[in-house]
Every structure is written in structure tokens, then in C-alpha cells.
């Protein structure tokens, strides 16, 4: 599979990475899940009630996600020339008005004050590559804005417009944000997956 040209060696975009039929099966499960139906989440942001792939109750959908995650690992290994292992995989349901501020999925311990230091075996220190797959459309907003240089905020920005089946891969040290999801027939559904070179941290989806 050939990526869309981004102009950055740290960002890769693949259209049609997850086929439409499997996207629809995932979307149907999410639409009937606690993420979408629990009224207590009506004012929450997407990451506050993310569902891990391993806790997806439908075994068929769970198997689809596990298989796709392995395909992503192969794509990421080629794109980043690393031996990567899946660290965690999730599903997020973005209601109208949801967004995510500028942040990075991985941090360097040298840049964290001692009083805020998480355990050194925390995933935030092990992540090498982040991926976000858009599983549906029918909404506006939700664009990813990724700083093209890892470990540097306020650099040139690469914008990815959500498209069903498209996956975005980027260095986990890149700062990025998610624009506000605005009006539309659907809420945005994404499948983030994170990868590490640490084989002992490999995720298992039963």
C-alpha cells in the first residue's frame, strides 16, 4: 500500500487501509455501545470514555480490530523502518463539539518535572508510532493537525481531513490536535493504535 505524500518523514497517510465493510461493523458496534448510549457521557470528551479493543464485547468486531492492528504494525514497520509491536488499541466516539487540544502521545522523561513524573514503565515513554483510523464519515470538522517535526511545538502543520477507512501514522513525539467535530448526521468514530519497539509491552487482544 502506497502512502499519500505528506512531505514529512514522520507522517504517513494511507487511504482505504480499513475496508468499508469492516468500518461499518465497527461503527454499528460503537453506535450501540456505552460510549454512544450512556447519557452521562453527553458532555464528556471522546478520550474520557474510550474503549480498549480488548474490551469490545462482540468477538467478531474484536477479531477484525486485532487483525487490522497487525496489518497496521506491518505498515508502520515499513514506513518507519523499525521493528514495532502493538502497545494499545482503542475506539473513540466523538460527539458534536468534541475536540482534543495540542499534545503528544509520547514524552521524554527529561522534559517532565519530578513532581509530575509517571512511572518509567508508563506507555507514554514507550510509544514510538501513533496511528489514527477514521471509520466513518457524515460529519464536518475533526481534522487532525500534526506538527511535522517531532519534539517541537509550533513547527509547520500538516492537516488531515477525516475520510472513512483512512489511517494516519506519525511519530508519537509529534504534537497534534483534533479540531472540533461540528454538525453532521453522524458523530466521528476513530480507532487509535499505538506501537512500541518494546516487545515486552505488546498488547494482547483475546
Short mmCIF file of C-alpha atoms in Angstrom, two decimals:
data_model
loop_
_atom_site.label_atom_id
_atom_site.label_comp_id
_atom_site.label_asym_id
_atom_site.label_seq_id
_atom_site.Cartn_x
_atom_site.Cartn_y
_atom_site.Cartn_z
CA UNK A 1 0.00 0.00 0.00
CA UNK A 2 1.41 3.38 -1.03
CA UNK A 3 1.00 6.32 1.35
CA UNK A 4 -0.26 9.76 0.36
CA UNK A 5 2.69 12.15 0.03
CA UNK A 6 2.88 14.35 3.14
CA UNK A 7 6.31 15.93 2.70
CA UNK A 8 7.35 14.74 6.15
CA UNK A 9 9.34 11.59 7.04
CA UNK A 10 7.38 11.45 10.31
CA UNK A 11 3.82 11.39 8.92
CA UNK A 12 2.23 8.78 6.62
CA UNK A 13 -1.36 8.67 5.37
CA UNK A 14 -2.95 5.57 3.77
CA UNK A 15 -6.38 5.78 2.15
CA UNK A 16 -8.54 2.66 2.23
CA UNK A 17 -6.43 0.95 4.89
CA UNK A 18 -9.56 -0.41 6.60
CA UNK A 19 -12.20 -1.62 4.15
CA UNK A 20 -15.70 -0.14 4.20
CA UNK A 21 -17.48 -3.32 5.32
CA UNK A 22 -15.28 -3.70 8.40
CA UNK A 23 -15.62 0.01 9.13
CA UNK A 24 -19.41 -0.45 9.13
CA UNK A 25 -19.27 -3.41 11.52
CA UNK A 26 -17.12 -1.40 13.92
CA UNK A 27 -19.38 1.64 13.61
CA UNK A 28 -22.50 -0.41 14.35
CA UNK A 29 -20.93 -1.83 17.49
CA UNK A 30 -19.82 1.62 18.67
CA UNK A 31 -23.25 3.16 17.98
CA UNK A 32 -24.83 0.59 20.32
CA UNK A 33 -22.09 0.70 22.94
CA UNK A 34 -21.97 2.53 26.25
CA UNK A 35 -19.77 5.19 24.63
CA UNK A 36 -22.66 6.32 22.43
CA UNK A 37 -25.72 5.48 24.52
CA UNK A 38 -24.76 6.44 28.08
CA UNK A 39 -26.39 9.82 28.79
CA UNK A 40 -23.75 10.50 31.43
CA UNK A 41 -21.23 10.92 28.60
CA UNK A 42 -23.29 13.55 26.77
CA UNK A 43 -20.98 16.40 27.81
CA UNK A 44 -17.75 14.40 28.04
CA UNK A 45 -14.91 14.47 25.55
CA UNK A 46 -14.12 11.39 23.48
CA UNK A 47 -10.98 10.28 25.34
CA UNK A 48 -12.78 10.34 28.70
CA UNK A 49 -14.77 7.21 27.76
CA UNK A 50 -12.53 5.44 25.23
CA UNK A 51 -12.98 1.68 24.90
CA UNK A 52 -9.96 -0.60 24.67
CA UNK A 53 -10.04 -3.11 21.81
CA UNK A 54 -9.75 -5.99 24.25
CA UNK A 55 -12.99 -4.98 25.98
CA UNK A 56 -15.11 -4.92 22.81
CA UNK A 57 -17.94 -7.35 23.60
CA UNK A 58 -18.57 -8.59 20.03
CA UNK A 59 -15.98 -11.27 19.29
CA UNK A 60 -16.22 -10.74 15.53
CA UNK A 61 -15.57 -6.99 15.82
CA UNK A 62 -12.78 -7.66 18.30
CA UNK A 63 -11.19 -10.08 15.82
CA UNK A 64 -11.49 -7.54 12.99
CA UNK A 65 -9.73 -4.91 15.10
CA UNK A 66 -6.98 -7.32 16.18
CA UNK A 67 -6.30 -8.39 12.59
CA UNK A 68 -6.32 -4.80 11.35
CA UNK A 69 -3.98 -3.74 14.16
CA UNK A 70 -1.49 -6.37 12.97
CA UNK A 71 -1.75 -5.02 9.42
CA UNK A 72 -1.03 -1.55 10.80
CA UNK A 73 2.07 -2.89 12.56
CA UNK A 74 3.37 -4.19 9.23
CA UNK A 75 2.67 -0.86 7.52
CA UNK A 76 4.35 1.06 10.34
CA UNK A 77 7.39 -1.23 10.30
CA UNK A 78 7.89 -0.43 6.63
CA UNK A 79 7.13 3.28 6.90
CA UNK A 80 9.36 3.96 9.90
CA UNK A 81 11.98 1.22 9.30
CA UNK A 82 11.53 -0.12 12.82
CA UNK A 83 10.52 -3.40 14.45
CA UNK A 84 7.28 -2.29 16.10
CA UNK A 85 4.80 -4.08 18.36
CA UNK A 86 1.21 -3.03 19.20
CA UNK A 87 1.07 -1.36 22.61
CA UNK A 88 -2.60 -0.38 22.84
CA UNK A 89 -5.64 -0.09 20.57
CA UNK A 90 -8.84 1.81 21.33
CA UNK A 91 -12.13 3.10 19.94
CA UNK A 92 -13.24 6.70 20.43
CA UNK A 93 -16.69 8.23 19.88
CA UNK A 94 -16.57 11.97 19.16
CA UNK A 95 -19.83 13.83 19.71
CA UNK A 96 -20.57 17.17 18.09
CA UNK A 97 -18.49 19.75 19.95
CA UNK A 98 -15.72 17.31 20.94
CA UNK A 99 -12.11 18.19 20.19
CA UNK A 100 -8.62 17.49 21.53
CA UNK A 101 -6.03 20.15 22.41
CA UNK A 102 -2.41 20.14 21.24
CA UNK A 103 -0.48 17.29 22.85
CA UNK A 104 1.89 14.40 22.12
CA UNK A 105 1.27 10.68 22.69
CA UNK A 106 4.85 10.16 23.91
CA UNK A 107 7.10 12.26 26.11
CA UNK A 108 10.76 12.36 27.08
CA UNK A 109 11.36 11.92 30.82
CA UNK A 110 13.93 14.73 30.74
CA UNK A 111 11.14 17.20 29.92
CA UNK A 112 8.89 16.31 32.87
CA UNK A 113 9.17 17.90 36.29
CA UNK A 114 9.95 15.32 39.02
CA UNK A 115 6.70 16.01 40.85
CA UNK A 116 4.72 15.11 37.72
CA UNK A 117 6.80 12.12 36.66
CA UNK A 118 4.73 9.00 35.88
CA UNK A 119 6.28 5.54 36.36
CA UNK A 120 9.17 4.98 33.96
CA UNK A 121 7.41 1.88 32.56
CA UNK A 122 4.43 4.05 31.57
CA UNK A 123 3.32 3.74 27.96
CA UNK A 124 3.93 7.43 27.42
CA UNK A 125 7.68 6.72 27.48
CA UNK A 126 7.49 3.61 25.27
CA UNK A 127 5.35 4.75 22.36
CA UNK A 128 7.17 5.21 19.07
CA UNK A 129 4.39 5.44 16.47
CA UNK A 130 0.78 6.61 16.78
CA UNK A 131 -1.96 5.75 14.30
CA UNK A 132 -5.49 7.07 13.96
CA UNK A 133 -8.03 5.41 11.65
CA UNK A 134 -11.27 7.15 10.70
CA UNK A 135 -14.04 4.54 10.48
CA UNK A 136 -16.94 6.72 9.35
CA UNK A 137 -17.96 9.96 7.68
CA UNK A 138 -21.13 12.06 7.59
CA UNK A 139 -19.90 14.93 9.80
CA UNK A 140 -17.78 18.04 9.45
CA UNK A 141 -14.71 19.03 11.44
CA UNK A 142 -12.49 16.56 13.27
CA UNK A 143 -9.38 17.36 11.22
CA UNK A 144 -6.02 16.28 12.63
CA UNK A 145 -3.39 19.00 12.75
CA UNK A 146 0.05 17.43 13.21
CA UNK A 147 3.32 19.29 13.80
CA UNK A 148 5.64 17.90 11.13
CA UNK A 149 8.72 17.82 13.40
CA UNK A 150 8.69 15.55 16.49
CA UNK A 151 9.55 17.02 19.89
CA UNK A 152 8.98 20.56 18.56
CA UNK A 153 5.80 22.54 19.04
CA UNK A 154 4.95 25.47 16.78
CA UNK A 155 6.50 23.99 13.65
CA UNK A 156 4.85 23.58 10.25
CA UNK A 157 1.46 21.84 10.49
CA UNK A 158 0.16 19.01 8.30
CA UNK A 159 -3.66 18.77 8.24
CA UNK A 160 -5.53 15.50 7.65
CA UNK A 161 -9.22 15.66 6.77
CA UNK A 162 -11.21 12.66 8.10
CA UNK A 163 -12.09 10.07 5.48
CA UNK A 164 -13.69 6.69 6.08
CA UNK A 165 -11.07 3.92 6.06
CA UNK A 166 -8.07 6.28 6.08
CA UNK A 167 -5.29 5.81 8.62
CA UNK A 168 -2.75 8.43 9.68
CA UNK A 169 0.59 7.25 11.10
CA UNK A 170 3.01 9.62 12.80
CA UNK A 171 5.92 9.74 15.21
CA UNK A 172 4.39 9.65 18.71
CA UNK A 173 6.55 12.61 19.75
CA UNK A 174 4.83 14.86 17.19
CA UNK A 175 2.45 17.37 18.75
CA UNK A 176 -1.07 17.19 17.31
CA UNK A 177 -4.62 18.33 17.91
CA UNK A 178 -8.11 17.31 16.76
CA UNK A 179 -10.39 20.09 15.54
CA UNK A 180 -13.94 20.41 16.84
CA UNK A 181 -16.41 17.92 15.39
CA UNK A 182 -19.31 20.02 14.17
CA UNK A 183 -22.72 19.45 12.65
CA UNK A 184 -23.49 16.28 10.75
CA UNK A 185 -25.67 13.19 10.68
CA UNK A 186 -23.01 11.15 12.46
CA UNK A 187 -20.60 11.52 15.32
CA UNK A 188 -16.96 10.85 14.43
CA UNK A 189 -15.56 7.41 15.29
CA UNK A 190 -11.82 6.78 15.36
CA UNK A 191 -9.62 3.77 16.04
CA UNK A 192 -6.29 4.88 17.55
CA UNK A 193 -3.49 2.32 17.87
CA UNK A 194 -0.04 2.85 19.36
CA UNK A 195 3.18 0.96 18.65
CA UNK A 196 6.42 0.42 20.54
CA UNK A 197 9.78 -1.23 19.94
CA UNK A 198 9.50 -2.79 23.42
CA UNK A 199 8.30 -6.36 22.77
CA UNK A 200 7.57 -6.93 26.47
CA UNK A 201 4.88 -4.21 26.31
CA UNK A 202 2.99 -5.90 23.46
CA UNK A 203 -0.82 -5.75 23.69
CA UNK A 204 -2.82 -8.95 23.66
CA UNK A 205 -6.40 -8.91 22.32
CA UNK A 206 -8.04 -12.19 23.31
#
